[in-house]
mmCIF file of C-alpha atoms in Angstrom:
data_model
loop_
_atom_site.group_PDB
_atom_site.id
_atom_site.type_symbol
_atom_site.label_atom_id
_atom_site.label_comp_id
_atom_site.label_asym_id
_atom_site.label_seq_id
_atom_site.Cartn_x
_atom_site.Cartn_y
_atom_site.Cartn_z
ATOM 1 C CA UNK A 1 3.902 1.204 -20.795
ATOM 2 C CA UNK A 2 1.559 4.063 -22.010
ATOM 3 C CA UNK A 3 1.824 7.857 -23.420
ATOM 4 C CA UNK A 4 -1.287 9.501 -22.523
ATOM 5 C CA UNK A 5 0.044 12.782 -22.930
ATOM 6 C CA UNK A 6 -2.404 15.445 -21.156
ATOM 7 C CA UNK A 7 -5.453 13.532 -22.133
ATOM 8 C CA UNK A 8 -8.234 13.184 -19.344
ATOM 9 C CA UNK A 9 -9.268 9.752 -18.737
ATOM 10 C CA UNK A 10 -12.598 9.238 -20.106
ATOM 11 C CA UNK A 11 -14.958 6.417 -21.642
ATOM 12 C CA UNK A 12 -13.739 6.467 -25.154
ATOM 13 C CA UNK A 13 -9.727 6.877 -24.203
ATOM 14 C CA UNK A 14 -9.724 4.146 -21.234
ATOM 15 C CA UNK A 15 -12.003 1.832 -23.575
ATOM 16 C CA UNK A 16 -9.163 2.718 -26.671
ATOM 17 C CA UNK A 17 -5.885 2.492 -24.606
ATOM 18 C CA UNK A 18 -6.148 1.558 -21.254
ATOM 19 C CA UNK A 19 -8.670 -2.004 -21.255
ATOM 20 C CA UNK A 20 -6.310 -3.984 -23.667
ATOM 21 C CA UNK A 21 -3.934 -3.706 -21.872
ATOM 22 C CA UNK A 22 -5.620 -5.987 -18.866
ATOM 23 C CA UNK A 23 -7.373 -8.670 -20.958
ATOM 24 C CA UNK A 24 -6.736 -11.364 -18.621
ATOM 25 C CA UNK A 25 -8.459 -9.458 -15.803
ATOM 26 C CA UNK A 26 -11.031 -8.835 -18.268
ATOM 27 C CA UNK A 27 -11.483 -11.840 -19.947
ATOM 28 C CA UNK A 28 -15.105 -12.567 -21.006
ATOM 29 C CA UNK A 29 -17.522 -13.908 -17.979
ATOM 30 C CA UNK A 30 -15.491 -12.243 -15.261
ATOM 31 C CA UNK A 31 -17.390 -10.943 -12.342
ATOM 32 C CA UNK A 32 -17.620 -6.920 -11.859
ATOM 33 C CA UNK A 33 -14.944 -7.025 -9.483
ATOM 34 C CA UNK A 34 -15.481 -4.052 -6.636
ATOM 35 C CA UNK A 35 -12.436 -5.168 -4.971
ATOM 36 C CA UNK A 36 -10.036 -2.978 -6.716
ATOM 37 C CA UNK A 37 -9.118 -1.338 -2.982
ATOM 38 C CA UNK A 38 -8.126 -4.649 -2.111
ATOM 39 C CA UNK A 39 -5.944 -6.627 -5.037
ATOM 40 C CA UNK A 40 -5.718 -5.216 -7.384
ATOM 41 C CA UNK A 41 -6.199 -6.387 -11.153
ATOM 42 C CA UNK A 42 -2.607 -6.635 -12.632
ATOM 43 C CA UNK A 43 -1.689 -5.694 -16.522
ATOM 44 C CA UNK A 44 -1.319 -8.460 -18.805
ATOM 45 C CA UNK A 45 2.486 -7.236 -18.472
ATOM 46 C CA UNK A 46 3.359 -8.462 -14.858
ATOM 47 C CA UNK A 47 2.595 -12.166 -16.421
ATOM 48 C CA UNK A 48 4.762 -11.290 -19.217
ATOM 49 C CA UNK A 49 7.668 -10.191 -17.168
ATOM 50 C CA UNK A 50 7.183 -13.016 -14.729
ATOM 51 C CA UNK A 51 7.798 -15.262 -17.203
ATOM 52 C CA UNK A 52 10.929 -13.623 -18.359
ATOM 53 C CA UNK A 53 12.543 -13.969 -15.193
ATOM 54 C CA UNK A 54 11.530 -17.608 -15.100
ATOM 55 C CA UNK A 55 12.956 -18.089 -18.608
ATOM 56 C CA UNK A 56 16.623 -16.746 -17.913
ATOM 57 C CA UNK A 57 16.427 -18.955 -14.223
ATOM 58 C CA UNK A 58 15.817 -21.612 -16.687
ATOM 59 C CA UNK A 59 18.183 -20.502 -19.504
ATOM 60 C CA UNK A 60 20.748 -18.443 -17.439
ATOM 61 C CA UNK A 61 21.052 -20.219 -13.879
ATOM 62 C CA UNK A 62 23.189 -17.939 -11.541
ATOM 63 C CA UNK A 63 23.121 -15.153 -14.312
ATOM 64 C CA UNK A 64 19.696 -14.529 -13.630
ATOM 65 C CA UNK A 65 20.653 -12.645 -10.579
ATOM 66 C CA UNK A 66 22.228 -9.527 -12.746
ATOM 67 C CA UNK A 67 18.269 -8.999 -14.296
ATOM 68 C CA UNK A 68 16.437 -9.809 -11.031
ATOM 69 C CA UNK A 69 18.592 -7.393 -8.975
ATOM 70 C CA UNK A 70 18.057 -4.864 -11.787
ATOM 71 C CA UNK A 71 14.416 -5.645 -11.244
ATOM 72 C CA UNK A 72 14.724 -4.964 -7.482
ATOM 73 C CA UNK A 73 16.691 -1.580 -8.314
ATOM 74 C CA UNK A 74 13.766 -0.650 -10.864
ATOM 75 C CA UNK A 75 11.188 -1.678 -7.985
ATOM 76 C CA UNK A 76 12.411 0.733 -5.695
ATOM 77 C CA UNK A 77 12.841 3.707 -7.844
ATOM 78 C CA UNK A 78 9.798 3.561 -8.857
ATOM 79 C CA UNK A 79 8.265 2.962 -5.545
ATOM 80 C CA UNK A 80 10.326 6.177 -4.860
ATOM 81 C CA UNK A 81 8.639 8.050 -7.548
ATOM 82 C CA UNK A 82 5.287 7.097 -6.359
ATOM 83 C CA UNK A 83 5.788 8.063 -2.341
ATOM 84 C CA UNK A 84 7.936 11.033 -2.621
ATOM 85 C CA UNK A 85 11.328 9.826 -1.123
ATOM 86 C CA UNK A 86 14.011 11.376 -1.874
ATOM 87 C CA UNK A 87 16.617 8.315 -2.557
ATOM 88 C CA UNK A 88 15.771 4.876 -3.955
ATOM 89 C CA UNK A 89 18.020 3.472 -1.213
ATOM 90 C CA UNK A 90 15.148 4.780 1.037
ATOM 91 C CA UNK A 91 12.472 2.135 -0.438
ATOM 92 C CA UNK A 92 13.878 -1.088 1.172
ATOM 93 C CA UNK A 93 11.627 -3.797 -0.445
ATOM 94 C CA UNK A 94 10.114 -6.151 2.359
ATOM 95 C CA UNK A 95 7.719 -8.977 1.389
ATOM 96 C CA UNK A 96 5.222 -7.205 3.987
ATOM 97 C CA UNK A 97 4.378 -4.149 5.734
ATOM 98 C CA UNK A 98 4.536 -5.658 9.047
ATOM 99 C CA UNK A 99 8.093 -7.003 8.324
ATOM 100 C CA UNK A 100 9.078 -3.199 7.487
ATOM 101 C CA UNK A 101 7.207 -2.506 11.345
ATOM 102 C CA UNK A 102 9.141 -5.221 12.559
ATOM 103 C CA UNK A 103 12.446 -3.905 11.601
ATOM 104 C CA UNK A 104 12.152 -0.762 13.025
ATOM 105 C CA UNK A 105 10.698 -2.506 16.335
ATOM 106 C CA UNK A 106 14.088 -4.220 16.370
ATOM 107 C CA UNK A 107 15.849 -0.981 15.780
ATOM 108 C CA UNK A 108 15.053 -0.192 19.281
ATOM 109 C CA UNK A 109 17.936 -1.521 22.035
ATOM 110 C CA UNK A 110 15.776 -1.079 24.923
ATOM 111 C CA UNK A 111 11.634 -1.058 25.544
ATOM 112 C CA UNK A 112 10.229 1.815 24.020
ATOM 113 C CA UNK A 113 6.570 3.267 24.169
ATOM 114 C CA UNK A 114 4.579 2.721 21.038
ATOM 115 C CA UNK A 115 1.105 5.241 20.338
ATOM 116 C CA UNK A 116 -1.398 3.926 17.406
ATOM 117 C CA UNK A 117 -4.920 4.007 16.586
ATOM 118 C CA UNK A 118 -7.324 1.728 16.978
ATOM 119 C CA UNK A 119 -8.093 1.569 13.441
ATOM 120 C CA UNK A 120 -5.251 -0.058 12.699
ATOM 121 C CA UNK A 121 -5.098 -2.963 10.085
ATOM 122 C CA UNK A 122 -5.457 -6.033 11.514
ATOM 123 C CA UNK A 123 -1.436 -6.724 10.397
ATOM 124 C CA UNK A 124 0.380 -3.971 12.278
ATOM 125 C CA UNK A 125 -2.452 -4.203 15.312
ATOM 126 C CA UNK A 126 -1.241 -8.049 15.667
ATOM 127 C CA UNK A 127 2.713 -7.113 15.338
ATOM 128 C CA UNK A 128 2.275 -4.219 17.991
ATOM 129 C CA UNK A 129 -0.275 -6.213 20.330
ATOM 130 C CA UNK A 130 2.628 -9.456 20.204
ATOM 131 C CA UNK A 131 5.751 -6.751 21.022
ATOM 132 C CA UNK A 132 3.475 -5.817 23.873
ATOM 133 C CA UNK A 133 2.738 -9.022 25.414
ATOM 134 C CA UNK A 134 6.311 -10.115 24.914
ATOM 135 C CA UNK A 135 7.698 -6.931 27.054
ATOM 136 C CA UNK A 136 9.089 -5.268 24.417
ATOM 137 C CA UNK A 137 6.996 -2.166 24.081
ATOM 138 C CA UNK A 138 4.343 -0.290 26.088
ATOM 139 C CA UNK A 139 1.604 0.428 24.121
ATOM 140 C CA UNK A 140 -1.024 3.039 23.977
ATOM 141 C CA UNK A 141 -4.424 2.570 21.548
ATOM 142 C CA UNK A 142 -6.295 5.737 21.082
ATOM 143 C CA UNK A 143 -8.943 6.586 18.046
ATOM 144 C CA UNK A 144 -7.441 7.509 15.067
ATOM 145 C CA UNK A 145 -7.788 11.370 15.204
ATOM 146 C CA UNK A 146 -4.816 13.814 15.486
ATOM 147 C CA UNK A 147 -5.533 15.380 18.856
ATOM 148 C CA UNK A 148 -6.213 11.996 20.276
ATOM 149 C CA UNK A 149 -2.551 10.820 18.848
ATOM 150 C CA UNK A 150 -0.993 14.419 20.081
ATOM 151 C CA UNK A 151 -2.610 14.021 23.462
ATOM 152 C CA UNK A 152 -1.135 10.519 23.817
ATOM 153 C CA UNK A 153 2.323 11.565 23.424
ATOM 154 C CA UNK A 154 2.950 12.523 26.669
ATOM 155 C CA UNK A 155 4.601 11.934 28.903
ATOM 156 C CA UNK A 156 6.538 10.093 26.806
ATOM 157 C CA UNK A 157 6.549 8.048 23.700
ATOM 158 C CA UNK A 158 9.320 7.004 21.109
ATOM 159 C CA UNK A 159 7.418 5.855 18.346
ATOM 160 C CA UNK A 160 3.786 6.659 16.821
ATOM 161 C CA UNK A 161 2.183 4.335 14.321
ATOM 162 C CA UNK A 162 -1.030 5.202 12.186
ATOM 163 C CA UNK A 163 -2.756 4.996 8.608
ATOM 164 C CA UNK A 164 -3.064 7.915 6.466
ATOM 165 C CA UNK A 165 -6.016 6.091 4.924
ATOM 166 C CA UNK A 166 -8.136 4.178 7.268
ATOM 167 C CA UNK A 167 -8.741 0.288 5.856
ATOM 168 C CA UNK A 168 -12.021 -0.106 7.400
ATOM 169 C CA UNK A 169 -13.854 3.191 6.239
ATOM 170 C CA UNK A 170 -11.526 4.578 3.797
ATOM 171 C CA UNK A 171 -11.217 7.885 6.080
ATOM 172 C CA UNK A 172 -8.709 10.097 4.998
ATOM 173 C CA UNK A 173 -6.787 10.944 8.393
ATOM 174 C CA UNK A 174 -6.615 14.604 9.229
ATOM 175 C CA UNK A 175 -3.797 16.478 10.795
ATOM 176 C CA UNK A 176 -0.925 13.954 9.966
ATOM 177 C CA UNK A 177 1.296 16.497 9.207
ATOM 178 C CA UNK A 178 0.638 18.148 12.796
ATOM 179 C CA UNK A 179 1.380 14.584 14.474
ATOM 180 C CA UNK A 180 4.413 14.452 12.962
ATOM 181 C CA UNK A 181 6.023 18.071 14.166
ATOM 182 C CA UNK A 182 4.283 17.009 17.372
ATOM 183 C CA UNK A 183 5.540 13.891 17.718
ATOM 184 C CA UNK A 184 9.311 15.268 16.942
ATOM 185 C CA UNK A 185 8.951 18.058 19.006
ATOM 186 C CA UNK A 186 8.733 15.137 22.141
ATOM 187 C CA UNK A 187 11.945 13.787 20.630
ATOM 188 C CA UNK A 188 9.086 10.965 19.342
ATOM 189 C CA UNK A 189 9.680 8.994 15.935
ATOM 190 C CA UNK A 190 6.494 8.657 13.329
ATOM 191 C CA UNK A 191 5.755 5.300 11.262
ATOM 192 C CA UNK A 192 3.416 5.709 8.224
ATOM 193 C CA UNK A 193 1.224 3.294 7.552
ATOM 194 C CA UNK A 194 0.150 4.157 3.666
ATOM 195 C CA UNK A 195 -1.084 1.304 2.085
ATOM 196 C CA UNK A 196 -3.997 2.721 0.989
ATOM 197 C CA UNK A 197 -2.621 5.943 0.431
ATOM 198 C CA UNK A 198 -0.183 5.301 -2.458
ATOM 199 C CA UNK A 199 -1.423 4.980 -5.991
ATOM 200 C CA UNK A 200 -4.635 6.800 -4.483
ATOM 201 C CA UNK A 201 -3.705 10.170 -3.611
ATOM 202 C CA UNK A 202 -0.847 12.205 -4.007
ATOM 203 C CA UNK A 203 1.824 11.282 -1.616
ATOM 204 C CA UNK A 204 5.615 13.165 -0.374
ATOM 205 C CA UNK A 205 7.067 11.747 2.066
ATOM 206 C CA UNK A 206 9.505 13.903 2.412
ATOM 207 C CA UNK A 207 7.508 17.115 2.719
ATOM 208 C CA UNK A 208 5.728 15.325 5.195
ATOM 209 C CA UNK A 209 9.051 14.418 7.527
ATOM 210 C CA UNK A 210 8.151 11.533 8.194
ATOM 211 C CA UNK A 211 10.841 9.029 9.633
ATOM 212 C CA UNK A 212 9.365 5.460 8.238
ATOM 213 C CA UNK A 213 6.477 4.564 6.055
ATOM 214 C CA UNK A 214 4.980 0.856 5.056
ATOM 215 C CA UNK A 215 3.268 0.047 2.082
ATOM 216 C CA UNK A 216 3.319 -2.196 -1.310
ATOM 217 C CA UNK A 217 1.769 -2.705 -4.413
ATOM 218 C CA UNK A 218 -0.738 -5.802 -3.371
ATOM 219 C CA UNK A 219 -3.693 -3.233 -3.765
ATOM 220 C CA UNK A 220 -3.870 0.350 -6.090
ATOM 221 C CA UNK A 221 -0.780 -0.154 -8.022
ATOM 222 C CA UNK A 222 -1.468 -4.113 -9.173
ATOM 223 C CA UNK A 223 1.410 -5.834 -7.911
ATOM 224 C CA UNK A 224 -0.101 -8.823 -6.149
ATOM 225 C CA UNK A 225 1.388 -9.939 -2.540
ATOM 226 C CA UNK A 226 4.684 -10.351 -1.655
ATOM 227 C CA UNK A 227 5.651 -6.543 -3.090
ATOM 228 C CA UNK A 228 6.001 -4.568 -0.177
ATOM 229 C CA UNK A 229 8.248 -2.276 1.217
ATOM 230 C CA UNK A 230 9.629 0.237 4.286
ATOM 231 C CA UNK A 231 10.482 4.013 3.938
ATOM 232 C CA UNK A 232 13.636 4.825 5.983
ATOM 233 C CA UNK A 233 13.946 8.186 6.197
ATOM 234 C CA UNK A 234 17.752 9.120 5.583
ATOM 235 C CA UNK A 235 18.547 10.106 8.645
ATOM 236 C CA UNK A 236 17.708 7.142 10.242
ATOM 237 C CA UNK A 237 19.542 4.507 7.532
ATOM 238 C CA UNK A 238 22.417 4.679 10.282
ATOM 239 C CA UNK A 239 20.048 2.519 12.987
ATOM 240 C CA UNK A 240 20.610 -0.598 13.204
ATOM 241 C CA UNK A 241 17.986 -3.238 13.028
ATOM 242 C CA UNK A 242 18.102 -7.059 13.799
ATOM 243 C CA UNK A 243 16.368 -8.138 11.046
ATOM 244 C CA UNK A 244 19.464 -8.097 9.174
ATOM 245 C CA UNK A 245 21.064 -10.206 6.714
ATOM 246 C CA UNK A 246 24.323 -10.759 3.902
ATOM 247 C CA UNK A 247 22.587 -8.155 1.478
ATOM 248 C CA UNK A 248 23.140 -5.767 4.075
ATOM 249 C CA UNK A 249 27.106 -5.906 4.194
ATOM 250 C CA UNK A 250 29.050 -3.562 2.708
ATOM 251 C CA UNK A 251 30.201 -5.498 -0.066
ATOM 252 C CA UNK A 252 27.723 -8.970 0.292
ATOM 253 C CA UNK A 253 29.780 -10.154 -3.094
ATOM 254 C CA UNK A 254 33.007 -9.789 -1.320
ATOM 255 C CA UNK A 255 32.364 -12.435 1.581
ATOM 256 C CA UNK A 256 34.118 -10.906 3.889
ATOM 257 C CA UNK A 257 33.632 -11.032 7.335
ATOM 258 C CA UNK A 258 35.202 -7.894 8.738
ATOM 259 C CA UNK A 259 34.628 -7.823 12.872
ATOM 260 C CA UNK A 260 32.688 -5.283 14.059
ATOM 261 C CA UNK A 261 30.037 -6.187 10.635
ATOM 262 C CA UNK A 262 30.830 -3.120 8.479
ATOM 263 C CA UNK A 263 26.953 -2.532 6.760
ATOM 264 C CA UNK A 264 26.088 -0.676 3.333
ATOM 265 C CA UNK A 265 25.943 2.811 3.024
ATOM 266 C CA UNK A 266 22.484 4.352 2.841
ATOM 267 C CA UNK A 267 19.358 2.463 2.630
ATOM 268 C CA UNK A 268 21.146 -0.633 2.041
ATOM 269 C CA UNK A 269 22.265 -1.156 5.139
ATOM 270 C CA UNK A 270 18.723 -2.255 6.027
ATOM 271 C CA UNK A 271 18.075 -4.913 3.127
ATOM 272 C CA UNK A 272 18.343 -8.497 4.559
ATOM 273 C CA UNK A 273 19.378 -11.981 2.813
ATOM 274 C CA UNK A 274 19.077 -13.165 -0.625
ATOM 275 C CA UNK A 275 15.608 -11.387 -1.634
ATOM 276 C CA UNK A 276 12.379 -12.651 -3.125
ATOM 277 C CA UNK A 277 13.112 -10.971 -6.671
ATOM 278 C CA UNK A 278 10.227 -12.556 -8.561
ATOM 279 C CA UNK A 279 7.600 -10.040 -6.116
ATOM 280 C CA UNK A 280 9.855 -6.856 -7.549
ATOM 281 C CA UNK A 281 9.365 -8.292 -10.979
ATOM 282 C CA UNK A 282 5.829 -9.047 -10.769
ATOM 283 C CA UNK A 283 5.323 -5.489 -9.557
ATOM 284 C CA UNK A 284 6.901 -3.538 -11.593
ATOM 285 C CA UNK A 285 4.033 -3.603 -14.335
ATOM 286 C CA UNK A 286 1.252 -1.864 -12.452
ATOM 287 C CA UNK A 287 3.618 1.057 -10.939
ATOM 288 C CA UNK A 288 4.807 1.798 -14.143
ATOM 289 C CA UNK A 289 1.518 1.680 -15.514
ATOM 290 C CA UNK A 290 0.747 4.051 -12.333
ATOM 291 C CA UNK A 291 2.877 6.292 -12.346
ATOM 292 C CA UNK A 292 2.926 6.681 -16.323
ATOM 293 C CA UNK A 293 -1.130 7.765 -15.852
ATOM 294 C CA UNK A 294 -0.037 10.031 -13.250
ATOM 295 C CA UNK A 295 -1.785 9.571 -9.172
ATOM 296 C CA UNK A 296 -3.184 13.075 -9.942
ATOM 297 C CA UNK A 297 -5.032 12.057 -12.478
ATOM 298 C CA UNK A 298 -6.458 8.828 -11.127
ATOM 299 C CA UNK A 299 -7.838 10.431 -8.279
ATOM 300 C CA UNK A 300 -9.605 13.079 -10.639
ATOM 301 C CA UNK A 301 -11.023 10.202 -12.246
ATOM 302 C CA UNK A 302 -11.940 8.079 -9.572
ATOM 303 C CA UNK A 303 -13.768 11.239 -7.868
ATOM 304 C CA UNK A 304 -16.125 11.489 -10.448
ATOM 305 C CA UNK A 305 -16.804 7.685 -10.769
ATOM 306 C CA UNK A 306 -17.262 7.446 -6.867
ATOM 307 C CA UNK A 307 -19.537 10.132 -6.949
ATOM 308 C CA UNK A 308 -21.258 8.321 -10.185
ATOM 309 C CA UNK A 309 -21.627 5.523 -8.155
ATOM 310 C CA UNK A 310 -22.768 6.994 -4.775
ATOM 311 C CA UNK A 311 -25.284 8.561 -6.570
ATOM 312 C CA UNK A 312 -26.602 5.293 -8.436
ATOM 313 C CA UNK A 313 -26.897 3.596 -4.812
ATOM 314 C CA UNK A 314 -28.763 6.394 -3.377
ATOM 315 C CA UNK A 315 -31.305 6.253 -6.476
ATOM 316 C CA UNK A 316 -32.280 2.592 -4.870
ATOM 317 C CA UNK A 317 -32.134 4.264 -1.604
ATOM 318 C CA UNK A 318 -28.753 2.787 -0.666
ATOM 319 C CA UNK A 319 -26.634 5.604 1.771
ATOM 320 C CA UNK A 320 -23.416 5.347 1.525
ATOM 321 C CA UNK A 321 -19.944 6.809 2.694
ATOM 322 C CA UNK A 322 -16.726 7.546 1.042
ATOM 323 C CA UNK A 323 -17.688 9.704 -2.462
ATOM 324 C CA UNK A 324 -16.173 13.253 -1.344
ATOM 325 C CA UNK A 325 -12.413 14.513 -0.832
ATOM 326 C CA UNK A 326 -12.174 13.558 2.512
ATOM 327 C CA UNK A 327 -11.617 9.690 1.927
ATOM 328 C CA UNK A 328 -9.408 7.455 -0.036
ATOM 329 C CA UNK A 329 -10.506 5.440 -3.311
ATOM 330 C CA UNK A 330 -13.622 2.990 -1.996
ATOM 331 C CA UNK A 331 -17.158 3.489 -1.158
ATOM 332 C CA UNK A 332 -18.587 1.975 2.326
ATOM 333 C CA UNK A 333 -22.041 0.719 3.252
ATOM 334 C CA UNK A 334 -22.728 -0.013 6.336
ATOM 335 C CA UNK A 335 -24.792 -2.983 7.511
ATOM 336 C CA UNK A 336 -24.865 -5.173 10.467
ATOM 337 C CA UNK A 337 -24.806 -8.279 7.960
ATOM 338 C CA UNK A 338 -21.911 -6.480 5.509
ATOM 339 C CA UNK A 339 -20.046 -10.004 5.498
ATOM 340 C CA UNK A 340 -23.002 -11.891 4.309
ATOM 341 C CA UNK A 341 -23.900 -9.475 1.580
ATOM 342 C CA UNK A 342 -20.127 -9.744 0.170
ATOM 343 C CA UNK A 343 -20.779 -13.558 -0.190
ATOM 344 C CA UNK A 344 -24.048 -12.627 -1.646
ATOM 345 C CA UNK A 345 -23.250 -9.979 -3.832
ATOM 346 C CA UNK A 346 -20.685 -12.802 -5.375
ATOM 347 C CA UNK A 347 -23.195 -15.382 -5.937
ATOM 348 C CA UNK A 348 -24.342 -12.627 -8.082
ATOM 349 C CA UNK A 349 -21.579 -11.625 -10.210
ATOM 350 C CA UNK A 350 -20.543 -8.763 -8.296
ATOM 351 C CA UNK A 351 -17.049 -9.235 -6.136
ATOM 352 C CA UNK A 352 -16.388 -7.365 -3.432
ATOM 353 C CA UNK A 353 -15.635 -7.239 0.281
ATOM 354 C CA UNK A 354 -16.564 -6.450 4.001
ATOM 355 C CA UNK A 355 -14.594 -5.604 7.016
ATOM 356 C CA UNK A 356 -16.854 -5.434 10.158
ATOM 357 C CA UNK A 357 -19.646 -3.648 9.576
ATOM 358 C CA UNK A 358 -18.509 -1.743 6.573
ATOM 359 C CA UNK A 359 -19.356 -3.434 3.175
ATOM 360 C CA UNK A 360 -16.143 -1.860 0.989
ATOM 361 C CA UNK A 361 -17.116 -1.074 -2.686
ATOM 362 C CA UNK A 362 -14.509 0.013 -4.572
ATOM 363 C CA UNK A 363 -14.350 0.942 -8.547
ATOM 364 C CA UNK A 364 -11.364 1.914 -10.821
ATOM 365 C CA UNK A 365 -11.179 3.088 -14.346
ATOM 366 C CA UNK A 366 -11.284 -0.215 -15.951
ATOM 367 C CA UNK A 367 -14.907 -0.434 -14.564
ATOM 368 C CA UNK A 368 -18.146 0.316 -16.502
ATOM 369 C CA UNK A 369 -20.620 2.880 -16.268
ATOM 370 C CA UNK A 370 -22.734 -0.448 -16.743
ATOM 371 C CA UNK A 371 -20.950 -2.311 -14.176
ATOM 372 C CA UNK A 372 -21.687 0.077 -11.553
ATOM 373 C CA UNK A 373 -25.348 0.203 -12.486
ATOM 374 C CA UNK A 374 -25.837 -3.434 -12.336
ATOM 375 C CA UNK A 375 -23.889 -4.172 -8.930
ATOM 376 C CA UNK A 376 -26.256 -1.328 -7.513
ATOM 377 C CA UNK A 377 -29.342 -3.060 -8.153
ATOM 378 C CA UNK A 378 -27.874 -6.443 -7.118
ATOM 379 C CA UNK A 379 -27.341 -4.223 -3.495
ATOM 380 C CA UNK A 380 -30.764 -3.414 -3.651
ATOM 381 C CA UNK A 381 -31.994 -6.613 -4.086
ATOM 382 C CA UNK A 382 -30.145 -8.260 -1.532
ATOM 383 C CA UNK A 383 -31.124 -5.185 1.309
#
C-alpha cells in the first residue's frame, strides 16, 4: 500500500503520503475524531476491496469463493505478521474475541477454574461471568496486577485470562511474561487478551509462550467489526473445541463423513462453517497499511504526539494520564461526569469516548497539531 522506506513520520511526510490515502475519513466537515483507540478510521482501500468482492459475487457466483478464501488466507498471515505467531494456521479468524474465548471454554471436557482481572472488557467479563453461572467454570476476579494473578493460581487453576493493555485506562500490564511461566509452572493455560495491544506496541507471541490470544482489527489496524480472531498456540491445535464446523474437516471439499470426524491438520482444525469472508476482506487494507509503516514506528510517533497533547491539556490545567511508556496508545481524563463530556465534546466537533470514569482521548498520525489544540480548549470549556 505504501513504501516509506526509513523515513520518520512527520508533518510534511504524513500530510504528502499518508492523508490521501484516507479521504473519506477525512472528508471536509468531519469532526476531530479522538476515537482512534476505539474504531478505527479505515483507508479509502478497504471500500475499494469491499466492493471487489461484491462485484465477482455478482459477476462470478460460486467462483467468488476461490478470491474470498484467498482473502481469508491473506487475513491471517498478516494478522500473523502483526502478533508474532509463528504459523498463519495459528490466526483462526473469529468474527469476535469472545467467540475465540468461547472456543477454548469449550475445549475444556470437564469444569475447569478460570483466574482474570477485574479490568476486564466488558465482552470477555460477560462470557466468563455466564460460564460461571451456568456451572461450567469456577471463577476467580482479582485486580489486574501480576502478583495478584500469580497469587490466585493456587491451589489450582487451568486457565488465566487478562489484557495486556487495559481498555479502561490504557495501562500497560506489567509482568505478563512472569504470569505466563507461572501459570505453566501450575500445569495452568494463559489466554491473551490483546486488543489493544496489536497495531500499538510491538507484539511476539511466541516469545511470550503464550497458549491463546484474542484480538482483531475493529480498533488500531482499521478493519471495522466483524475482523477478529484467536491465537492457538501450536501445541494446542490438537484440542478439540465444540464450536466446530465443515471448514474444520480434513478435506471440507471432499464431503466426506469419515466416523470418528477426522479434523484439519494445524490451525485448521479449529475454523468452523462457511466463514464471513467479506470481514477478512474489509480488513485487510488497514493491516497492510500497518504493518507496511511498521508498529515500531507508530508507537515512536504516537509517543511524541501523546506527549504533544498531554502537554496542551495541562497548559488549560487539564491532568491527564496515559502520555509515558507505561500505557498503550490513548490519553485518559478522569471525571466523575466523563460520559457527559463525550456527548459534549461531540456537540462540539470533537468525537471521542468515556468508559466509567475515564474520558478516553486518543490521537493517531492522521490527526493535526491543530486538531489537538482545538479539542483541548473545547475540554476546557466544558470543565
Amino acid at each position: 500500500m505504501i513504501d516509506l522506506g526509513g523515513a520518520p513520520l512527520d508533518k510534511a511526510l504524513i500530510a504528502q503520503r499518508i492523508r490521501p490515502l484516507f479521504s473519506r475519513a477525512l472528508a471536509p466537515g468531519s469532526p476531530i475524531y479522538l476515537a482512534n483507540h476505539s474504531l478505527g478510521r479505515p483507508p479509502d482501500r478497504a471500500a475499494e476491496d469491499v466492493a471487489q468482492a461484491m462485484q465477482a459475487w455478482s459477476r462470478d457466483m460460486g467462483e467468488a469463493w476461490r478470491p474470498w478464501l484467498d482473502a481469508r488466507e491473506k487475513f491471517r498471515a498478516m494478522t500473523a505478521r502483526l502478533v508474532g505467531a509463528s504459523t498463519p494456521d495459528s490466526i483462526v479468524p473469529k468474527t469476535s474475541a469472545a467467540q475465540g474465548l468461547r472456543a477454548v471454554l469449550n475445549a475444556c471436557d470437564e469444569r475447569i477454574r478460570v483466574v482474570t482481572t477485574d479490568a476486564e472488557f466488558d465482552s470477555l467479563d460477560f462470557v466468563l461471568r455466564v460460564y460461571r453461572e451456568r456451572g461450567r467454570i469456577d471463577l476467580t476476579m482479582v485486580p489486574p496486577r501480576a502478583e495478584a494473578l500469580i497469587a490466585a493460581l493456587a491451589p489450582r487453576c487451568d486457565l488465566v485470562v487478562l489484557s495486556t493493555v487495559l481498555f479502561r485506562s490504557g495501562e500497560i500490564v506489567a509482568g505478563v511474561d512472569e504470569v505466563i511461566r507461572r501459570a505453566h509452572a501450575t500445569g495452568a493455560k494463559v489466554l491473551l487478551d490483546v486488543y489493544h495491544h496489536a497495531g500499538v506496541l510491538p507484539l511476539d507471541l511466541v516469545a511470550l509462550n503464550a497458549d491463546f490470544a484474542v484480538g482483531g482489527s475493529y480498533k488500531y489496524t482499521r478493519g471495522g467489526p466483524g475482523a477478529c480472531w484467536l491465537y492457538v498456540h501450536p501445541r494446542h491445535q490438537g484440542l478439540r473445541t465444540l464450536d466446530t464446523g465443515w471448514f474444520a474437516k480434513e478435506a471440507p471439499f471432499a464431503y466426506a463423513r469419515p466416523d470418528p470426524p477426522r479434523f484439519a491438520p494445524g490451525g485448521d482444525a479449529w475454523l468452523e462453517s462457511t466463514p464471513p469472508v467479506l470481514a477478512a476482506v474489509q480488513a485487510l487494507a488497514g493491516l497492510e497499511f500497518t504493518l507496511d509503516i511498521g508498529v515500531e514506528r507508530l508507537r515512536i510517533f504516537h509517543l511524541a504526539q501523546k506527549q504533544r497533547f498531554a502537554a496542551l491539556l495541562a497548559n488549560h490545567g487539564l491532568r491527564v494520564e496515559g502520555a509515558g511508556t507505561d500505557y498503550g496508545a490513548f490519553l485518559t481524563f478522569v471525571h466523575p461526569r466523563a460520559s457527559e463530556l463525550a456527548t459534549r465534546l461531540k456537540e462540539r466537533g470533537v468525537k471521542t469516548d468515556a468508559r466509567g470514569e475515564y474520558l478516553r482521548l486518543c490521537a493517531d498520525l492522521l490527526n493535526t497539531d491543530d486538531e489537538l489544540a482545538a479539542a483541548a480548549d473545547a475540554l476546557q470549556a466544558l470543565v
